[in-house]
XYZ file of N, CA and C in Angstrom:
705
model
N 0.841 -1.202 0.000
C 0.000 0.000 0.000
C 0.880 1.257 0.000
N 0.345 2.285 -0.675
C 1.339 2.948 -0.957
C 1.003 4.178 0.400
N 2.066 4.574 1.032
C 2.341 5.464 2.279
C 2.892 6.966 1.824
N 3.041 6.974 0.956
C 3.914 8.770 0.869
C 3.377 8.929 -0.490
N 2.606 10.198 -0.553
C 2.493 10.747 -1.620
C 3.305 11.930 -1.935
N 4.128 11.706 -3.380
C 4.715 13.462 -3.476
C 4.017 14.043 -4.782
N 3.680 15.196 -4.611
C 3.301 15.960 -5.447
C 3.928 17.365 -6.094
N 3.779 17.852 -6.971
C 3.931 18.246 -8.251
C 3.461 20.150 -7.360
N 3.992 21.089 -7.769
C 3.550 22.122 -7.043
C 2.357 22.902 -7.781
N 3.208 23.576 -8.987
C 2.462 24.861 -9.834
C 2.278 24.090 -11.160
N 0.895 23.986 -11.315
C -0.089 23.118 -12.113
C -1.099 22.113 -11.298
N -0.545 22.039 -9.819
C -0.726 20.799 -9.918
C -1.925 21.395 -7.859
N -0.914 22.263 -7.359
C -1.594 22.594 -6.151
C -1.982 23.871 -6.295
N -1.142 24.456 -7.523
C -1.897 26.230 -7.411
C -1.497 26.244 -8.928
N -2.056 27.671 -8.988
C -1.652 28.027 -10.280
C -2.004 29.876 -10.561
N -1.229 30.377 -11.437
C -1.307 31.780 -11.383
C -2.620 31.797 -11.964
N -2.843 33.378 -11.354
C -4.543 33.865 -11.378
C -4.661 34.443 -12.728
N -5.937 34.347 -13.736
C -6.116 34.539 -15.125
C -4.335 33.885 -15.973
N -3.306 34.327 -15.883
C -2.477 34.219 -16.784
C -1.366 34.607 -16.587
N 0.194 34.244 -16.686
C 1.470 34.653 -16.761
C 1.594 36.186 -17.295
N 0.783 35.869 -18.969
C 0.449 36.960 -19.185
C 0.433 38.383 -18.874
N -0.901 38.153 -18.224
C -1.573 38.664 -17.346
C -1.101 39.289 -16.662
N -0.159 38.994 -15.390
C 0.525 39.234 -14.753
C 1.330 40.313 -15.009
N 2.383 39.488 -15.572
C 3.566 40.284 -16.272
C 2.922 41.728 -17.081
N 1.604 41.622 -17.805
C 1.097 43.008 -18.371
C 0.840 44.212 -17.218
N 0.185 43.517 -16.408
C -0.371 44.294 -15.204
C 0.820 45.545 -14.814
N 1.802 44.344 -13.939
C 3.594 45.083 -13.576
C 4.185 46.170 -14.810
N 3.643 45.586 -16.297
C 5.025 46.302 -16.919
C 3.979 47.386 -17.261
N 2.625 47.911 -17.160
C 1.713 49.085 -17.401
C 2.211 49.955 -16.714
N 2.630 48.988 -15.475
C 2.935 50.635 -14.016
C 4.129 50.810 -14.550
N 4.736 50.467 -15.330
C 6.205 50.835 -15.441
C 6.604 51.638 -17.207
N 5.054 51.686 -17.376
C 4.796 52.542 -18.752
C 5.257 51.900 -19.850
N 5.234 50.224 -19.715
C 4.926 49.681 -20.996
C 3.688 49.238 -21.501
N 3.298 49.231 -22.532
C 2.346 48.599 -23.688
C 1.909 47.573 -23.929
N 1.612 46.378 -23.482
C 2.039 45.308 -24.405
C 0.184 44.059 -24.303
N 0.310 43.571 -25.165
C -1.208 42.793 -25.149
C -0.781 41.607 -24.534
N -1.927 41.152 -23.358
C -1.425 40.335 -22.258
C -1.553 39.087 -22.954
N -2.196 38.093 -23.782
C -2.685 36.790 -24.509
C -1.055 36.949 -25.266
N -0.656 37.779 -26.263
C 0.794 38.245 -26.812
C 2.025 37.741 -26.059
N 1.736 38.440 -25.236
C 3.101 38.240 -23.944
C 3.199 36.731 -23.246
N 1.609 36.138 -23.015
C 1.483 35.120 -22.500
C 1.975 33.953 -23.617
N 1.929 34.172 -24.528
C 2.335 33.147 -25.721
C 3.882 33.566 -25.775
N 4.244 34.251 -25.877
C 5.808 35.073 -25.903
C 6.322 34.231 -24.867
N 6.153 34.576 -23.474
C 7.048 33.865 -22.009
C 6.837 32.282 -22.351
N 5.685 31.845 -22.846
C 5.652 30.165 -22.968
C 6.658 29.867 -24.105
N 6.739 30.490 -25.266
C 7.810 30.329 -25.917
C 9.082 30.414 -25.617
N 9.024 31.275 -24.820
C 10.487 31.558 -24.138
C 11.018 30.882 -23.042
N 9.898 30.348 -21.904
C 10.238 29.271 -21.243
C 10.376 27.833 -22.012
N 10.167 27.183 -22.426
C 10.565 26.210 -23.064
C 11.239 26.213 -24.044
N 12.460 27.276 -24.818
C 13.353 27.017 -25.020
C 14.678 27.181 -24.319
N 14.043 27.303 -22.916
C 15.114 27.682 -22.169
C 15.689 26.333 -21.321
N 16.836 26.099 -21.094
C 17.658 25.020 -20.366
C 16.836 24.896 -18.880
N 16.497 23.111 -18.383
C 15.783 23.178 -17.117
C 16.654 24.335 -16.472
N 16.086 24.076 -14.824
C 16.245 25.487 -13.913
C 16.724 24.334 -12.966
N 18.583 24.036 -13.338
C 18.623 23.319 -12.377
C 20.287 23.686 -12.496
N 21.214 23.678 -11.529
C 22.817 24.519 -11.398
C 22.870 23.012 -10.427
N 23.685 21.890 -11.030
C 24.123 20.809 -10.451
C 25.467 21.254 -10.524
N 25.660 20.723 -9.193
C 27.420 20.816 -8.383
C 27.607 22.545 -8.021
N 26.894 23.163 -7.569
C 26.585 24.782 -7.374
C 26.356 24.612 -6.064
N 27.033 24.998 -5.261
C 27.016 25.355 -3.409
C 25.660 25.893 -3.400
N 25.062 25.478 -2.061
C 23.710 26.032 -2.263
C 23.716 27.648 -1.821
N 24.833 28.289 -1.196
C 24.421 29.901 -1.192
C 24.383 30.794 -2.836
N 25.248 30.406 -3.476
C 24.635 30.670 -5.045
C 23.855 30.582 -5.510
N 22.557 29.403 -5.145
C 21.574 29.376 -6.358
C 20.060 30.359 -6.084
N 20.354 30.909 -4.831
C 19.519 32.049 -5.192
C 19.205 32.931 -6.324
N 20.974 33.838 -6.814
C 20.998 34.253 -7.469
C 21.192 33.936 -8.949
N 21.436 32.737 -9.480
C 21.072 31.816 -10.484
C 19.929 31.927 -10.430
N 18.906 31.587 -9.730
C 17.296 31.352 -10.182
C 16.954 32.290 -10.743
N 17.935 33.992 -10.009
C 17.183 35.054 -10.114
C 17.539 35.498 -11.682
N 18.703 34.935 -12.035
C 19.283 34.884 -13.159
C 18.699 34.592 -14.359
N 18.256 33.197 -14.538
C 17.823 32.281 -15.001
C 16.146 32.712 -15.536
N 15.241 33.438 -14.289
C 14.144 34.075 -14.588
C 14.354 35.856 -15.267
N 15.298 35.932 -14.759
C 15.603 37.276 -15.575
C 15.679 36.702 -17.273
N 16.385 36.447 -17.445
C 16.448 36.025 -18.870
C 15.338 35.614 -19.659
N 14.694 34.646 -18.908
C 13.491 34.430 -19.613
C 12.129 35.019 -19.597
N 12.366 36.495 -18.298
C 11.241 37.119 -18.969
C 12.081 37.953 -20.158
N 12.960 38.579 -19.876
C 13.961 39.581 -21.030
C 13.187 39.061 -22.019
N 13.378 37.497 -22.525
C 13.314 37.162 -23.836
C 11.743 37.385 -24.027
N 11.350 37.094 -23.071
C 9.480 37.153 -23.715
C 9.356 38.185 -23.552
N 9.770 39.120 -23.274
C 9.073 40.643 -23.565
C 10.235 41.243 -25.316
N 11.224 40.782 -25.770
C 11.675 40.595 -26.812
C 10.795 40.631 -27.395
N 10.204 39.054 -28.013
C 9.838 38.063 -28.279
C 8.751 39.056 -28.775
N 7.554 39.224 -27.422
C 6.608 40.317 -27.794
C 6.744 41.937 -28.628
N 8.485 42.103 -28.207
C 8.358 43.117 -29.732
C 8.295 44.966 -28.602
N 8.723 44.646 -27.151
C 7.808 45.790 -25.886
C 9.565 45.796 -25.663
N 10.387 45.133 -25.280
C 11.481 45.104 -24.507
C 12.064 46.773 -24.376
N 11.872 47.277 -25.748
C 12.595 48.424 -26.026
C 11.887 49.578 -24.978
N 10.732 49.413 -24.603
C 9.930 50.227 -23.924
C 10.054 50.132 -22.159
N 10.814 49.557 -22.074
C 11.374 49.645 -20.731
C 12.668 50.619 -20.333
N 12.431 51.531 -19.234
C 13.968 52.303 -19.343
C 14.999 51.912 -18.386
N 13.664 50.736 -17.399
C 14.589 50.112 -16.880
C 14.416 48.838 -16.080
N 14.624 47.773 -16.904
C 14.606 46.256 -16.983
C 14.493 45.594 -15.702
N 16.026 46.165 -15.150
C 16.032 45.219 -14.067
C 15.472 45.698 -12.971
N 15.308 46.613 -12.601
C 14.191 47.469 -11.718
C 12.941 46.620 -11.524
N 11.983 46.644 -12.936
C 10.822 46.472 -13.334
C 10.908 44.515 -12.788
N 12.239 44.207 -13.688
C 12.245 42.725 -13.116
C 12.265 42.193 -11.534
N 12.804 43.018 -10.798
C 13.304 42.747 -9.639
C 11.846 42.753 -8.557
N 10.740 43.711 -8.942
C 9.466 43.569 -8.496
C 9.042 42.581 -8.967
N 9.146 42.105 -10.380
C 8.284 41.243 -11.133
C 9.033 39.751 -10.240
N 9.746 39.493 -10.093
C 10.195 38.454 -9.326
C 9.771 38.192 -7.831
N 9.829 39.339 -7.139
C 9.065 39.489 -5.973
C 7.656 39.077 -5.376
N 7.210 39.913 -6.348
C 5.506 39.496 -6.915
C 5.327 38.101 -6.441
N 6.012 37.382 -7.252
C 5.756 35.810 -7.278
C 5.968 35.232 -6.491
N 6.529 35.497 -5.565
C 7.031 35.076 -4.340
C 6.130 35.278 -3.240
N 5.093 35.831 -3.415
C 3.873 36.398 -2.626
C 2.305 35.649 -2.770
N 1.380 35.494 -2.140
C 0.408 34.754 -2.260
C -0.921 35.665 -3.583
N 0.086 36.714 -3.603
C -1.421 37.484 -4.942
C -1.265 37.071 -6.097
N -0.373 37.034 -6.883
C -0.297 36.024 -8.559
C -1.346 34.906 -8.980
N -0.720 34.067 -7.402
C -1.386 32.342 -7.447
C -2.874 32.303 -6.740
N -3.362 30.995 -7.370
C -4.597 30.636 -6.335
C -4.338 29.471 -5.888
N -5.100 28.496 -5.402
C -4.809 27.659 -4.687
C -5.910 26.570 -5.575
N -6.043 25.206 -6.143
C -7.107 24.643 -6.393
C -8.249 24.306 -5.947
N -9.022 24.261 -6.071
C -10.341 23.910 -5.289
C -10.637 22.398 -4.254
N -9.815 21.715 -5.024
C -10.134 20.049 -4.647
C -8.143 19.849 -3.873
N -7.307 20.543 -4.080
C -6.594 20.807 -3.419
C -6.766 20.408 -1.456
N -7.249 21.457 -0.727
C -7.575 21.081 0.476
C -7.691 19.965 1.310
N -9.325 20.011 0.054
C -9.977 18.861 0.766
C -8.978 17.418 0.499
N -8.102 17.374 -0.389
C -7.929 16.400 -0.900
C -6.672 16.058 0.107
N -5.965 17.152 0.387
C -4.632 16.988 1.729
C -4.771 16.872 3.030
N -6.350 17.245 3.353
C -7.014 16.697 4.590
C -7.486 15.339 4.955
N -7.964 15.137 3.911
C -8.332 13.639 3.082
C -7.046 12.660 3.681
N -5.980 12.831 3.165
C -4.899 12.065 2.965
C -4.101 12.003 4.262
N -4.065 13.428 4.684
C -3.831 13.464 6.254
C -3.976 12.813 6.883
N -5.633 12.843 6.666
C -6.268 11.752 7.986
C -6.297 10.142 8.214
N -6.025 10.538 6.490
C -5.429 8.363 6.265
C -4.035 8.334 6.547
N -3.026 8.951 7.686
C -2.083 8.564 7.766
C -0.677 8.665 6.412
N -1.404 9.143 5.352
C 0.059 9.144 4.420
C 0.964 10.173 4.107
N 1.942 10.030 4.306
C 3.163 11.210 4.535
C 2.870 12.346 3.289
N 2.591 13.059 2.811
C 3.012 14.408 1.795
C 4.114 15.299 1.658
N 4.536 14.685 0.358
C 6.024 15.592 0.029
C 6.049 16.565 -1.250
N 6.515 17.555 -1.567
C 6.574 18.089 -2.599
C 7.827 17.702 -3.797
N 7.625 17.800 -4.709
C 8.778 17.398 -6.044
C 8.312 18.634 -6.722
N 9.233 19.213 -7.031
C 8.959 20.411 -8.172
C 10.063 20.932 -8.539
N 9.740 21.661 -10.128
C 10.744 21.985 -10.835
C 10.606 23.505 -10.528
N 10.307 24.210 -9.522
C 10.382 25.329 -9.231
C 11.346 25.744 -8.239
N 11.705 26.998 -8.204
C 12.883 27.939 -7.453
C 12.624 28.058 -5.842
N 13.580 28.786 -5.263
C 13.319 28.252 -3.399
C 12.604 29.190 -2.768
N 11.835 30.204 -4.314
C 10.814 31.002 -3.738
C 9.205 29.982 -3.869
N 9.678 28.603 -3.956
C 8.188 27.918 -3.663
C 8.139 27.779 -2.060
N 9.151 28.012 -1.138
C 8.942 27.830 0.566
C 7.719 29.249 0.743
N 8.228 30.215 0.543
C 7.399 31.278 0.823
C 6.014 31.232 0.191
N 6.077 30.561 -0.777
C 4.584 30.603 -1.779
C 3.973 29.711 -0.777
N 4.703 28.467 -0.688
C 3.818 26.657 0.168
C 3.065 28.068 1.273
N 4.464 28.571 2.450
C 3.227 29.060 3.248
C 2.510 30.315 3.229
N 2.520 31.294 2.211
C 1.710 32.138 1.774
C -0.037 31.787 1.407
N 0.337 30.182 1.235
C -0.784 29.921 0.539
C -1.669 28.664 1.444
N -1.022 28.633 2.803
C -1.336 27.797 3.958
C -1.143 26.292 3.280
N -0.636 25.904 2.653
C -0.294 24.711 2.404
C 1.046 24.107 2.892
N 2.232 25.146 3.211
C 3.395 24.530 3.714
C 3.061 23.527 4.856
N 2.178 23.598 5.750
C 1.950 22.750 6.528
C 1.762 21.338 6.845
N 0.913 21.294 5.279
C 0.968 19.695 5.151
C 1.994 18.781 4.159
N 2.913 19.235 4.539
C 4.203 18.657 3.935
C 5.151 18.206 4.299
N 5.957 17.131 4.208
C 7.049 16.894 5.627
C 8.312 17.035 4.783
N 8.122 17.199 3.459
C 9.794 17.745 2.993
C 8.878 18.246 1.315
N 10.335 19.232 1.114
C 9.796 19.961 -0.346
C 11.433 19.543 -1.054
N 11.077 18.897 -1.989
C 12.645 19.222 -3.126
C 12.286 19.876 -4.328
N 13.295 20.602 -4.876
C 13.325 21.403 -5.781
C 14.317 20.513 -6.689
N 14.211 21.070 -7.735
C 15.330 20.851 -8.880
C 16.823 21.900 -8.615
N 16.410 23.268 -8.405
C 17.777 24.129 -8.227
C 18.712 23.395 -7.483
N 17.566 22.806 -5.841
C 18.791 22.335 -4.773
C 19.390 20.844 -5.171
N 18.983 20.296 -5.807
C 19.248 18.911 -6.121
C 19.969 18.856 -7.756
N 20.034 19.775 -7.874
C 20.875 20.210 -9.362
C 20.464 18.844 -10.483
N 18.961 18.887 -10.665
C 18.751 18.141 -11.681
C 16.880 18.179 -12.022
N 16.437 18.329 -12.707
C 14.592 18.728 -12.857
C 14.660 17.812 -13.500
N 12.916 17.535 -13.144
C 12.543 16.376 -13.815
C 11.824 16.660 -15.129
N 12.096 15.254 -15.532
C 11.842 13.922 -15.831
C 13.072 12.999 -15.092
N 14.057 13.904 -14.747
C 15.429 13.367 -14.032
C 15.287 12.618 -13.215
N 15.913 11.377 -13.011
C 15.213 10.595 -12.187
C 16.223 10.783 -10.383
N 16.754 11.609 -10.776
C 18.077 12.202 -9.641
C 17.142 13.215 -8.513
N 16.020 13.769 -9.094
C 15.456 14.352 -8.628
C 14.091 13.803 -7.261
N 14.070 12.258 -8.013
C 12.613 11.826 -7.261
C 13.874 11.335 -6.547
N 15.164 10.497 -7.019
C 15.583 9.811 -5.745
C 15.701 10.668 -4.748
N 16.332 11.950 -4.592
C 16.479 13.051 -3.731
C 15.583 13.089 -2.772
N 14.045 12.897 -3.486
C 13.336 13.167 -2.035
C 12.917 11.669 -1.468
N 13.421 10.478 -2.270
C 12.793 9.737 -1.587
C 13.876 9.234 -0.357
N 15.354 9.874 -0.420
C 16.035 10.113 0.823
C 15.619 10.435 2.025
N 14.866 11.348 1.620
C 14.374 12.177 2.799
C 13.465 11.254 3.720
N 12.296 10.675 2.737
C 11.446 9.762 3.050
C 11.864 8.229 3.918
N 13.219 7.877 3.189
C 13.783 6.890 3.615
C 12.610 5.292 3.508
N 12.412 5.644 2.001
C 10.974 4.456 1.736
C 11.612 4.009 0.128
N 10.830 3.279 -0.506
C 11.118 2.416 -1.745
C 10.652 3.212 -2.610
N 10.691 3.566 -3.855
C 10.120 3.608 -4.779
C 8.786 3.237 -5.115
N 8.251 1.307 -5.032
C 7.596 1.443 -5.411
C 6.346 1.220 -4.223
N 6.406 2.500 -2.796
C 5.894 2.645 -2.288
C 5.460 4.224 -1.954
N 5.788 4.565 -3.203
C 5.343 6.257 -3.434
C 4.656 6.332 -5.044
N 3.431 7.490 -4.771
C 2.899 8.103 -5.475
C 3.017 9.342 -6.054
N 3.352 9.401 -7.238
C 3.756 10.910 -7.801
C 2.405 11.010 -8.336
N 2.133 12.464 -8.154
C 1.158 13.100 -8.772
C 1.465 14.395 -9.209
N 1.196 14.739 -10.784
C 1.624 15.938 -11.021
C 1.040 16.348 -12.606
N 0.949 17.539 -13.073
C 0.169 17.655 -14.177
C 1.096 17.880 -15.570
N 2.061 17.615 -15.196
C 3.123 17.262 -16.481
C 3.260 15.962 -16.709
N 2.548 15.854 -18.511
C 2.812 14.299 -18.515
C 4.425 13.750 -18.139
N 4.846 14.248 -19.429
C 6.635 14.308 -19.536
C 6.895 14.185 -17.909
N 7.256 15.465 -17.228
C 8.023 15.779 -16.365
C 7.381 14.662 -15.110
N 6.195 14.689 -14.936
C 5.996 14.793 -13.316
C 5.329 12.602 -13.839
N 4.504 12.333 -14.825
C 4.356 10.951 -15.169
C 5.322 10.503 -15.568
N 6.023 10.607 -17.075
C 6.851 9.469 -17.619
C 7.733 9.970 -16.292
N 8.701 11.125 -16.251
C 9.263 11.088 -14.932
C 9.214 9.907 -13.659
N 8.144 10.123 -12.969
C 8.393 9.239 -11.645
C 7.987 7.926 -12.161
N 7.490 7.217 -13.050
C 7.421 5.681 -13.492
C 8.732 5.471 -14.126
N 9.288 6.383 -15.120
C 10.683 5.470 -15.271
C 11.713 5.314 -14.052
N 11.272 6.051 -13.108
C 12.105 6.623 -11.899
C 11.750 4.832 -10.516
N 10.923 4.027 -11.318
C 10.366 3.081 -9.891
C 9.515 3.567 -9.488
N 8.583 4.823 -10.080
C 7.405 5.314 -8.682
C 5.932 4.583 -9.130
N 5.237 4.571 -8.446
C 3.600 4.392 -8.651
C 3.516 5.959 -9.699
N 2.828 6.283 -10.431
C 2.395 7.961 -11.167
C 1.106 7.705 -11.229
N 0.462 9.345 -11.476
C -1.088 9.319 -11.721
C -0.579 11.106 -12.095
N -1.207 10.637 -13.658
C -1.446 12.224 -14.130
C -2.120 13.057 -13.967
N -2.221 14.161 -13.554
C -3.118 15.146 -13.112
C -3.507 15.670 -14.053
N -4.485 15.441 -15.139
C -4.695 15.852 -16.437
C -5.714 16.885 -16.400
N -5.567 18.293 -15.773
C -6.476 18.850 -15.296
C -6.877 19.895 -16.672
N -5.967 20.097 -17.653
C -6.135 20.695 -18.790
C -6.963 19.800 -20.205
N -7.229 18.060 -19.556
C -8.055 17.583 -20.290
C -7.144 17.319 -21.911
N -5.755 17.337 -21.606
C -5.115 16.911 -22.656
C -5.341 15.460 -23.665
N -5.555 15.580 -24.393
C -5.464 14.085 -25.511
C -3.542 13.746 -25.907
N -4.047 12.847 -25.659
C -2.196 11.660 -25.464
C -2.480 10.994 -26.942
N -1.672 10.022 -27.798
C -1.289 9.681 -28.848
C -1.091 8.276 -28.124
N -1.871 7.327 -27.698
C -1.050 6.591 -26.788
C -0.426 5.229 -27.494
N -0.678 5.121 -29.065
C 0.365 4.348 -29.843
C 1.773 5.092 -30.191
N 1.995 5.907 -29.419
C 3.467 6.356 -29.603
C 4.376 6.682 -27.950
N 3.473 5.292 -27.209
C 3.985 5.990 -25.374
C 4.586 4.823 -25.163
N 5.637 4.430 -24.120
C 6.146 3.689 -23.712
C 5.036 2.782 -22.456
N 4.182 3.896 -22.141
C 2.916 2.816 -21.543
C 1.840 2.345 -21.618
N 1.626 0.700 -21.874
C 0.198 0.705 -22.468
C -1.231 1.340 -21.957
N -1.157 1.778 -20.417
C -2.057 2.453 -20.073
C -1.730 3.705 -18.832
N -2.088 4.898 -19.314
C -1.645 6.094 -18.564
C -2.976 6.318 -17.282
N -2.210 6.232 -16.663
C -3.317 6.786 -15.266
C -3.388 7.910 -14.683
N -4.622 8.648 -15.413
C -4.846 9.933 -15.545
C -6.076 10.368 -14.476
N -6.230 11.325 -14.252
C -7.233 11.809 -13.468
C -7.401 13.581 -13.987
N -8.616 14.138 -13.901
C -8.722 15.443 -13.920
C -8.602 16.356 -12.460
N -8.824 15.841 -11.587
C -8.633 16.166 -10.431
C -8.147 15.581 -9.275
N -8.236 15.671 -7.792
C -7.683 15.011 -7.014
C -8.681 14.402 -6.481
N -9.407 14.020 -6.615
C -10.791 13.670 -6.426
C -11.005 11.654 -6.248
N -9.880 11.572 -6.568
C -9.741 10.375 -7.054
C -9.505 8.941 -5.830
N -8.705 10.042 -4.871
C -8.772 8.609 -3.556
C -9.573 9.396 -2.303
């Protein structure tokens, strides 16, 4: 029976409010740029995924603060490029240095609906909750901004473990912590790639959080059957 569930953070327990977009339009108006928020929001998704994971392996951990901060600098730079606005800033890193902040705060994100109930749920059956995520070590302040740090007994990141998933360096990391088997943990997370094929090639139990209602190709998957769910609704 499986005893420790780890889960997946942003997609999966929260997610930003209307849009990245969104966001990012809001910040760069006060700062007297222009730019159409759906535009920008397609721009940063382009720009995040051609960008190298967000992970500085063999990096002392007092450095990777400023790597993350690095690392997100760049990739908004490029999506406001991208969008064609960059030039309309007089001053970047200013504008960035709030825009990073921001996120680090409980107003961006919301929290899911079935979220809660679903970690109270699990609580009360005794099974440990851990976090796995490919996000920066401004997810500690978000977990308790957003009263969820609580029900968690360890969080790993990719920065501190210098490897993001699909990496399978990453699930072993926390299942250290756990000091349990592989195939006595449950990953749950809403990246097929990252957070499913991830923790099954890794030894884990997976269950996709398919909350965007994605269609799979599943004569071209390494598994004959994907175990998907739209919500957490499920145990």
């Amino acid at each position: 029976m499986t005893k420790v569930f780890f889960l997946d953070a942003a997609g999966t327990l929260f997610d930003v409010r209307g849009s990245v977009g969104e966001v990012y339009q809001k910040l760069a108006n006060s700062f007297g740029v222009t730019v159409d928020s759906e535009q920008l929001n397609a721009a940063f998704f382009q720009s995040f995924v051609d960008s190298n994971p967000m992970a500085f392996p063999g990096i002392e951990a007092a450095k990777i603060p400023q790597l993350e901060f690095e690392w997100w600098l760049t990739v908004s730079a490029k999506a406001f490029q991208i969008a064609g606005v960059f030039h309309q800033f007089s001053d970047f890193p200013n504008f960035f240095a709030e825009l990073y902040a921001h996120f680090a705060t409980a107003e961006p994100w919301f929290v899911y609906p079935d979220v809660f109930p679903a970690l109270n749920r699990w609580q009360q059956q005794g099974i440990e909750l851990a976090v796995v995520s490919n996000f920066d070590s401004r997810l500690y302040p978000v977990l308790k901004a957003l009263n969820l740090a609580e029900y968690f007994t360890s969080v790993t990141i990719s920065t501190e473990v210098g490897a993001a998933k699909p990496d399978s360096q990453i699930f072993t990391a926390a299942l250290q912590k756990h000091n349990c088997l592989a195939e006595n943990v449950l990953h749950i997370g809403d990246s097929f790639k990252a957070d499913y094929c991830g923790a099954k090639n890794s030894g884990l139990n997976a269950i996709w959080l398919n909350r965007q209602q994605e269609k799979l190709d599943l004569g071209k998957l390494d598994f004959q059957k994907v175990e998907e769910f739209a919500s957490l609704d499920f145990i």
